[in-house]
XYZ file of C-alpha atoms in Angstrom:
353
model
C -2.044 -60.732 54.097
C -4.037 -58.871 51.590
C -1.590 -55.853 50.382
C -2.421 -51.873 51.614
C -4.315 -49.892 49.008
C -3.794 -45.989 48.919
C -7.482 -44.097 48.855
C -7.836 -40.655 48.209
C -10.209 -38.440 49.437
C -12.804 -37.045 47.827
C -11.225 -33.404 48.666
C -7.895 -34.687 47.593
C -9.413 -36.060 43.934
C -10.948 -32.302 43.551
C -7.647 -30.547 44.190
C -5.713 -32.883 41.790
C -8.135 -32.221 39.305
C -7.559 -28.635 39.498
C -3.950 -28.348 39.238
C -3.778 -30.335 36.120
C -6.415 -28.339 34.562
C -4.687 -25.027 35.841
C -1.311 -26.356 34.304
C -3.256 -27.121 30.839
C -4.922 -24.001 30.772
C -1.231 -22.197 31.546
C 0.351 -23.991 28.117
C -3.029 -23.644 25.856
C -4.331 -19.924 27.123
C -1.746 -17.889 25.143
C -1.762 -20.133 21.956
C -5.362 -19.634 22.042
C -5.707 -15.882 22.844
C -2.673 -15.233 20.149
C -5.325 -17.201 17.639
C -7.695 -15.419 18.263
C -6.085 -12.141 17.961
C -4.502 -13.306 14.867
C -7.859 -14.067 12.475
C -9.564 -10.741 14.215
C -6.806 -8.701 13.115
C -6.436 -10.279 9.629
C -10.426 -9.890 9.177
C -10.618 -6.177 10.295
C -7.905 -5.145 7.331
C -8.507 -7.039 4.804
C -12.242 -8.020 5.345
C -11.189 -11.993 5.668
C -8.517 -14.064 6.381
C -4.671 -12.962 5.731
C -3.829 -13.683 1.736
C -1.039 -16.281 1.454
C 2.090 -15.386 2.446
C 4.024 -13.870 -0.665
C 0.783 -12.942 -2.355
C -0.257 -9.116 -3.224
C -3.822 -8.004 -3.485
C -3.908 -5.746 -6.447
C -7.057 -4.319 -5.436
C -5.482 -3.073 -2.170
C -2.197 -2.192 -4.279
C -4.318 0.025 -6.480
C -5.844 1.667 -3.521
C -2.798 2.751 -1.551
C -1.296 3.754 -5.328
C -3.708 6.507 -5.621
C -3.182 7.496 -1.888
C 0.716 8.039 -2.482
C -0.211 10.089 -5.853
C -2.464 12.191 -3.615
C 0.411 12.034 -0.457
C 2.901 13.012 -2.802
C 1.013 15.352 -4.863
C 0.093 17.659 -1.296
C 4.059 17.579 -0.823
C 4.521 19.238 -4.676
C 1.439 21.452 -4.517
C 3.033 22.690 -0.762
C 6.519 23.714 -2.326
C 5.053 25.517 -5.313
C 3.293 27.464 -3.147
C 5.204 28.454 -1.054
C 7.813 29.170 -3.737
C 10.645 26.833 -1.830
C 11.952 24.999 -5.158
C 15.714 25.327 -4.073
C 15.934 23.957 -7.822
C 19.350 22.724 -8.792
C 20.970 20.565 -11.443
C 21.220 16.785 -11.137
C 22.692 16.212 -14.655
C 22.225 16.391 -18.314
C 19.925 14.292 -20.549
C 20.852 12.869 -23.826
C 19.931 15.580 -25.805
C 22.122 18.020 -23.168
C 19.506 19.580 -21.716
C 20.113 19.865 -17.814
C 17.715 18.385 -15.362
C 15.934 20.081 -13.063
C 15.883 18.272 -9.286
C 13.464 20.216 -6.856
C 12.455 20.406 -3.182
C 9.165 19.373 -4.454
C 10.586 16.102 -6.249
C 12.195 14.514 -2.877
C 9.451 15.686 -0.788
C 7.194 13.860 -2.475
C 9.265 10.990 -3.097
C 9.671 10.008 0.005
C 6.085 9.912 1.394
C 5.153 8.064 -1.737
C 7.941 5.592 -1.870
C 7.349 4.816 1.960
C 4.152 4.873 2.017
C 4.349 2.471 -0.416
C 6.899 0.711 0.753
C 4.561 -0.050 4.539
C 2.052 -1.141 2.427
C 3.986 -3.901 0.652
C 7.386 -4.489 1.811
C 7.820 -7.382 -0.536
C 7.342 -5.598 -3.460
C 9.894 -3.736 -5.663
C 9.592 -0.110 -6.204
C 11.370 1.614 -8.661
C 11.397 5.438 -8.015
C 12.636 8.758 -10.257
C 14.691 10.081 -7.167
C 17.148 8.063 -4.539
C 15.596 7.383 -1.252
C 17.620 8.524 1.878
C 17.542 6.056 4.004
C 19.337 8.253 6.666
C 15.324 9.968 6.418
C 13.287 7.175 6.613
C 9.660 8.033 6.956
C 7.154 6.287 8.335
C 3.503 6.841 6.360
C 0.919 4.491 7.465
C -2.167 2.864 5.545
C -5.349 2.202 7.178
C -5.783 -0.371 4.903
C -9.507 1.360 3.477
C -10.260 1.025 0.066
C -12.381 3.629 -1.713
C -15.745 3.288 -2.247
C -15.514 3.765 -6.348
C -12.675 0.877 -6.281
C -14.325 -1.478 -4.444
C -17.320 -0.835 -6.335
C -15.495 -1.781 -9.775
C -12.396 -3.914 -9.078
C -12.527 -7.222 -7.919
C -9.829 -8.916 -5.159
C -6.743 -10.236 -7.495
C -4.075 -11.620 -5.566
C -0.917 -12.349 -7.454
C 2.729 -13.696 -6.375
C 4.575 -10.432 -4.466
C 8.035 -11.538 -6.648
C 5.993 -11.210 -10.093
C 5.492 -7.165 -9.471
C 7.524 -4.105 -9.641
C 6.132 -0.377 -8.371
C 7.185 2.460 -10.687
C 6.742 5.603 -9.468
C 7.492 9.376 -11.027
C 6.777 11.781 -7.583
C 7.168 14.806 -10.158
C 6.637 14.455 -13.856
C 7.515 17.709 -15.858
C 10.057 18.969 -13.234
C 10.958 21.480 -15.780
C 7.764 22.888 -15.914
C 7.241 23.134 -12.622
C 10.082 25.269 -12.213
C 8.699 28.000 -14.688
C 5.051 27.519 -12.511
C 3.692 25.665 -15.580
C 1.803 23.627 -13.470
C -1.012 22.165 -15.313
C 1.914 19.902 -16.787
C 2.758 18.639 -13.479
C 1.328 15.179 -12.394
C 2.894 12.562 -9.572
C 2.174 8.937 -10.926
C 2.283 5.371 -9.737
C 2.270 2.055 -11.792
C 2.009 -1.412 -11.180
C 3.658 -4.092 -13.597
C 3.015 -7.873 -13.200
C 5.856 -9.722 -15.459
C 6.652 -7.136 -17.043
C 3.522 -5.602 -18.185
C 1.381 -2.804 -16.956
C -1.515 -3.347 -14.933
C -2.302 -0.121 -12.710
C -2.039 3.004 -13.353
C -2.416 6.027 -11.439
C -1.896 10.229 -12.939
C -2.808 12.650 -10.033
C -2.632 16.177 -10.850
C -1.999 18.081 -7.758
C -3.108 21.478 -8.779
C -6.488 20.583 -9.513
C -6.737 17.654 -7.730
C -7.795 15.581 -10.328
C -7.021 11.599 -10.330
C -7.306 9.153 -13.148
C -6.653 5.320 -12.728
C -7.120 2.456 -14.352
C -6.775 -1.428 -13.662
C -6.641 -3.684 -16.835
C -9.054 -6.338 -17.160
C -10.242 -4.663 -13.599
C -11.811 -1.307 -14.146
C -10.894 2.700 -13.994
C -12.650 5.726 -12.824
C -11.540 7.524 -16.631
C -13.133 7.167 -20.430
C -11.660 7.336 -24.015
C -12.609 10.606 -25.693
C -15.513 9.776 -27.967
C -14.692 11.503 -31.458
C -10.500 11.116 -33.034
C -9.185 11.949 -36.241
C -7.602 9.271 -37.715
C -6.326 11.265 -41.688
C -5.207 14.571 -39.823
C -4.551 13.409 -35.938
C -3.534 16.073 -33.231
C -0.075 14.850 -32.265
C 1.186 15.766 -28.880
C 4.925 15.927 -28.137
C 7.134 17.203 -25.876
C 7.594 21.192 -26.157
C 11.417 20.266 -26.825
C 10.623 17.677 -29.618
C 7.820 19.839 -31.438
C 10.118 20.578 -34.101
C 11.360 17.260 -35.043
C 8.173 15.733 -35.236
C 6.513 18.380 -37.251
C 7.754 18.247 -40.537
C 7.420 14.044 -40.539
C 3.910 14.428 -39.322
C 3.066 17.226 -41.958
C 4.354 14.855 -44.696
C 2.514 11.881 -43.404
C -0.437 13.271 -42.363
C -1.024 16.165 -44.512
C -0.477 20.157 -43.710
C -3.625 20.337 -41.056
C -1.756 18.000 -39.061
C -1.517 19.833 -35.574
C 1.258 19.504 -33.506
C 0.270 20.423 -29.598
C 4.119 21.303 -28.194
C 3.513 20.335 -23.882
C 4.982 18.952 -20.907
C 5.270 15.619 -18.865
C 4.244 12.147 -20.177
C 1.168 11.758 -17.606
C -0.065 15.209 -19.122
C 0.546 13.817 -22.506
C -1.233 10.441 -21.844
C -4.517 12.211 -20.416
C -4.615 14.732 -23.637
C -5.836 10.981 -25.593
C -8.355 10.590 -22.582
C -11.779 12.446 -21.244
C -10.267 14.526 -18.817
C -13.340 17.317 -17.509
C -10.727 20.015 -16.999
C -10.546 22.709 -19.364
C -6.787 23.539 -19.024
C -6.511 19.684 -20.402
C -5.131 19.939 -23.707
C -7.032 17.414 -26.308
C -5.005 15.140 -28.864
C -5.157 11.836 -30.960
C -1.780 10.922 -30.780
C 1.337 10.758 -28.407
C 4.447 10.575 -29.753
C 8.337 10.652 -27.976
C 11.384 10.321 -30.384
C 13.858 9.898 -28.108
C 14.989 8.128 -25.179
C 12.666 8.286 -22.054
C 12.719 6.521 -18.796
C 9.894 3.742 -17.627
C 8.694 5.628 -14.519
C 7.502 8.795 -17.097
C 5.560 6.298 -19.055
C 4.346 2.617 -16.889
C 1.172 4.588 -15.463
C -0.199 6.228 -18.774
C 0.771 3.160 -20.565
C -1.219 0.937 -17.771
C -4.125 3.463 -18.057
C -4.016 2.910 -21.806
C -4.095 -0.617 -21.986
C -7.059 -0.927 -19.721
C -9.252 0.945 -22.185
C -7.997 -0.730 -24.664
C -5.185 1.908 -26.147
C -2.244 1.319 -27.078
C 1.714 2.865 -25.478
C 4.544 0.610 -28.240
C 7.968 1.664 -29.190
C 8.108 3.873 -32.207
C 8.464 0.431 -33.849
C 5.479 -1.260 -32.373
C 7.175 -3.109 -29.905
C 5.988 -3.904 -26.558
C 7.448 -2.066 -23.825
C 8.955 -4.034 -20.769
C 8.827 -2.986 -17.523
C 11.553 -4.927 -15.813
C 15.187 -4.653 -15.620
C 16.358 -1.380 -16.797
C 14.773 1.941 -16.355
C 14.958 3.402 -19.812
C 12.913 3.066 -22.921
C 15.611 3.290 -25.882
C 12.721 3.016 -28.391
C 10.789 6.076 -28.527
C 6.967 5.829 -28.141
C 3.623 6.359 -29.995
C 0.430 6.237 -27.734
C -3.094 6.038 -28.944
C -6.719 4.526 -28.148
C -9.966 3.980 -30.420
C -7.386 4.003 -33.784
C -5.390 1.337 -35.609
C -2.457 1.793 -34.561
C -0.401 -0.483 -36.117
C -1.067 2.106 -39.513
C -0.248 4.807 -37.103
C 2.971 3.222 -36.937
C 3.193 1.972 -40.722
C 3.074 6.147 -41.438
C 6.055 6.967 -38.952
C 8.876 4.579 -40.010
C 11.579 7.709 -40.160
C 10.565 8.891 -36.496
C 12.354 5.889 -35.638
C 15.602 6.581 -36.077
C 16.044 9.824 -34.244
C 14.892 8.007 -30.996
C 18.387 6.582 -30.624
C 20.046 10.244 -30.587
């Protein structure tokens, strides 16, 4: 006796069919939808597919740098204004001079350190003033990258571990305080290894921004015409009088010494700023101690068009590990400035004091 075969209907092939498909389409939709989502949302901000994991776009670094100088900037410009300082002490330097600690300087930190910080969580970001965690902030970047930076720099993606974020969110707080504001700047650097490779000095009374990417492009120019025999040194208004009598020997009795305040103002003096309250100069010079978040962006700025930022004894400065610059600093661009520093061996020696 032949044995009993089992036949299926037509009607029961076509619902068997359909429940295996409906169980395969249950596993597979939500991979595939999540996909999906995944590249659309990587394409619409950063106009492609998602960098590598642990990699940081310098392009898109820069651009959200001269956002937080702006962000921060508003936050300074606001206090000023409305005359809300509450100044106080926060300590002395090393010369004893007290140090001024503002409204205007934690304002300001905090929407550019977070801000920041939103962008590029994997990055380090060294700031003046102590975030409060307690007031976390939440600033948001739309990921858009200006027209003028897109137009000059180039995508640059580098490891996230290799760079460090140094930001001042008030530079010349002591100016500020006595409404000198044309000294006052927020600024924002970028180091790679050690070495300065963004810059940004906003000025948030006029509005003015200058930044610079090295071996990238910047939106700022060297000043055309220097004086190399009888430079105009610039130095901080507390410092004029050490430097002038080394200077005047060097250089010669028309040596002029331009007394100011902040580093990013004193950076921009070397530069073609088109403001008129802009002091001009050929030379910085600071102979004492000074920390790295006064002096990354200028010396990033510098190095893209092809200045100079050394110790007073031409050596490089790092921008890892500590936060202070025990060497004193002479900035210049367009001049040879390894005479510069041939012609200011005694400045050297007072930077330690």
């Amino acid at each position: 006796m032949a044995p009993m075969g089992i036949r299926l209907s037509p009607l029961g092939m076509a619902v068997f069919c359909l429940l295996g498909l409906g169980v395969l389409y249950h596993l597979y939709s939500g991979f595939l939808a999540g996909r999906f989502a995944f590249f659309m949302l990587s394409d619409a901000a950063g106009g492609g597919p998602e960098a590598p994991r642990g990699a940081v776009d310098l392009r898109e670094l820069l651009a959200v740098s001269v956002l937080a100088a702006a962000r921060g900037g508003e936050e300074v410009k606001r206090v000023r204004e409305g005359n809300v300082l509450h100044a106080k002490a926060k300590g002395k330097t090393r010369e004893g001079a007290e140090e001024q600690l503002t409204t205007g300087d934690l304002l300001s930190n905090r929407r550019m350190f977070y801000l920041l910080k939103g962008a590029f969580p994997a990055v380090q970001i060294n700031s003046e003033e102590r975030v409060d965690t307690a007031e976390q902030d939440t600033v948001p970047w739309d990921r858009t990258i200006p027209e003028d930076i897109k137009q000059k720099i180039q995508p640059k993606e580098v490891p996230a571990e290799s760079v460090t974020v140094w930001i001042d969110p008030l530079d010349a707080t002591q100016e500020y305080t006595e409404d000198l504001r044309q000294y006052v700047t927020t600024m924002v650097c970028v180091a790679v290894n050690g070495k300065p490779v963004i810059g940004v000095i906003h000025k948030p009374f006029s509005s003015y921004t200058a930044w610079a990417m090295v071996d990238g492009g910047s939106n700022i120019k060297a000043r055309s015409f220097y004086n190399e025999k009888t430079p105009r040194i610039i130095v901080s208004r507390s410092h004029a009088g050490k430097v002038e009598q080394v200077a005047r020997q060097t250089f010669g009795n028309k040596t002029v010494i331009i007394p100011a305040g902040g580093a990013g103002y004193k950076v921009l003096a070397l530069l073609d700023v088109p403001e008129k309250n802009q002091e001009e100069a050929d030379v910085y010079i600071h102979v004492t101690y000074i920390k790295k978040w006064d002096i990354c962006a200028g010396n990033a700025v510098l190095r893209a068009l092809g200045g100079h930022m050394t110790t007073l004894t031409g050596e490089e400065i790092s921008y890892t590990g500590s936060d202070g610059n025990e060497g004193g600093l002479i900035a210049s661009i367009n001049m040879n400035h390894r005479a510069l520093i041939e012609k200011l061996p005694d400045l050297e020696k007072t930077s330690h004091k």
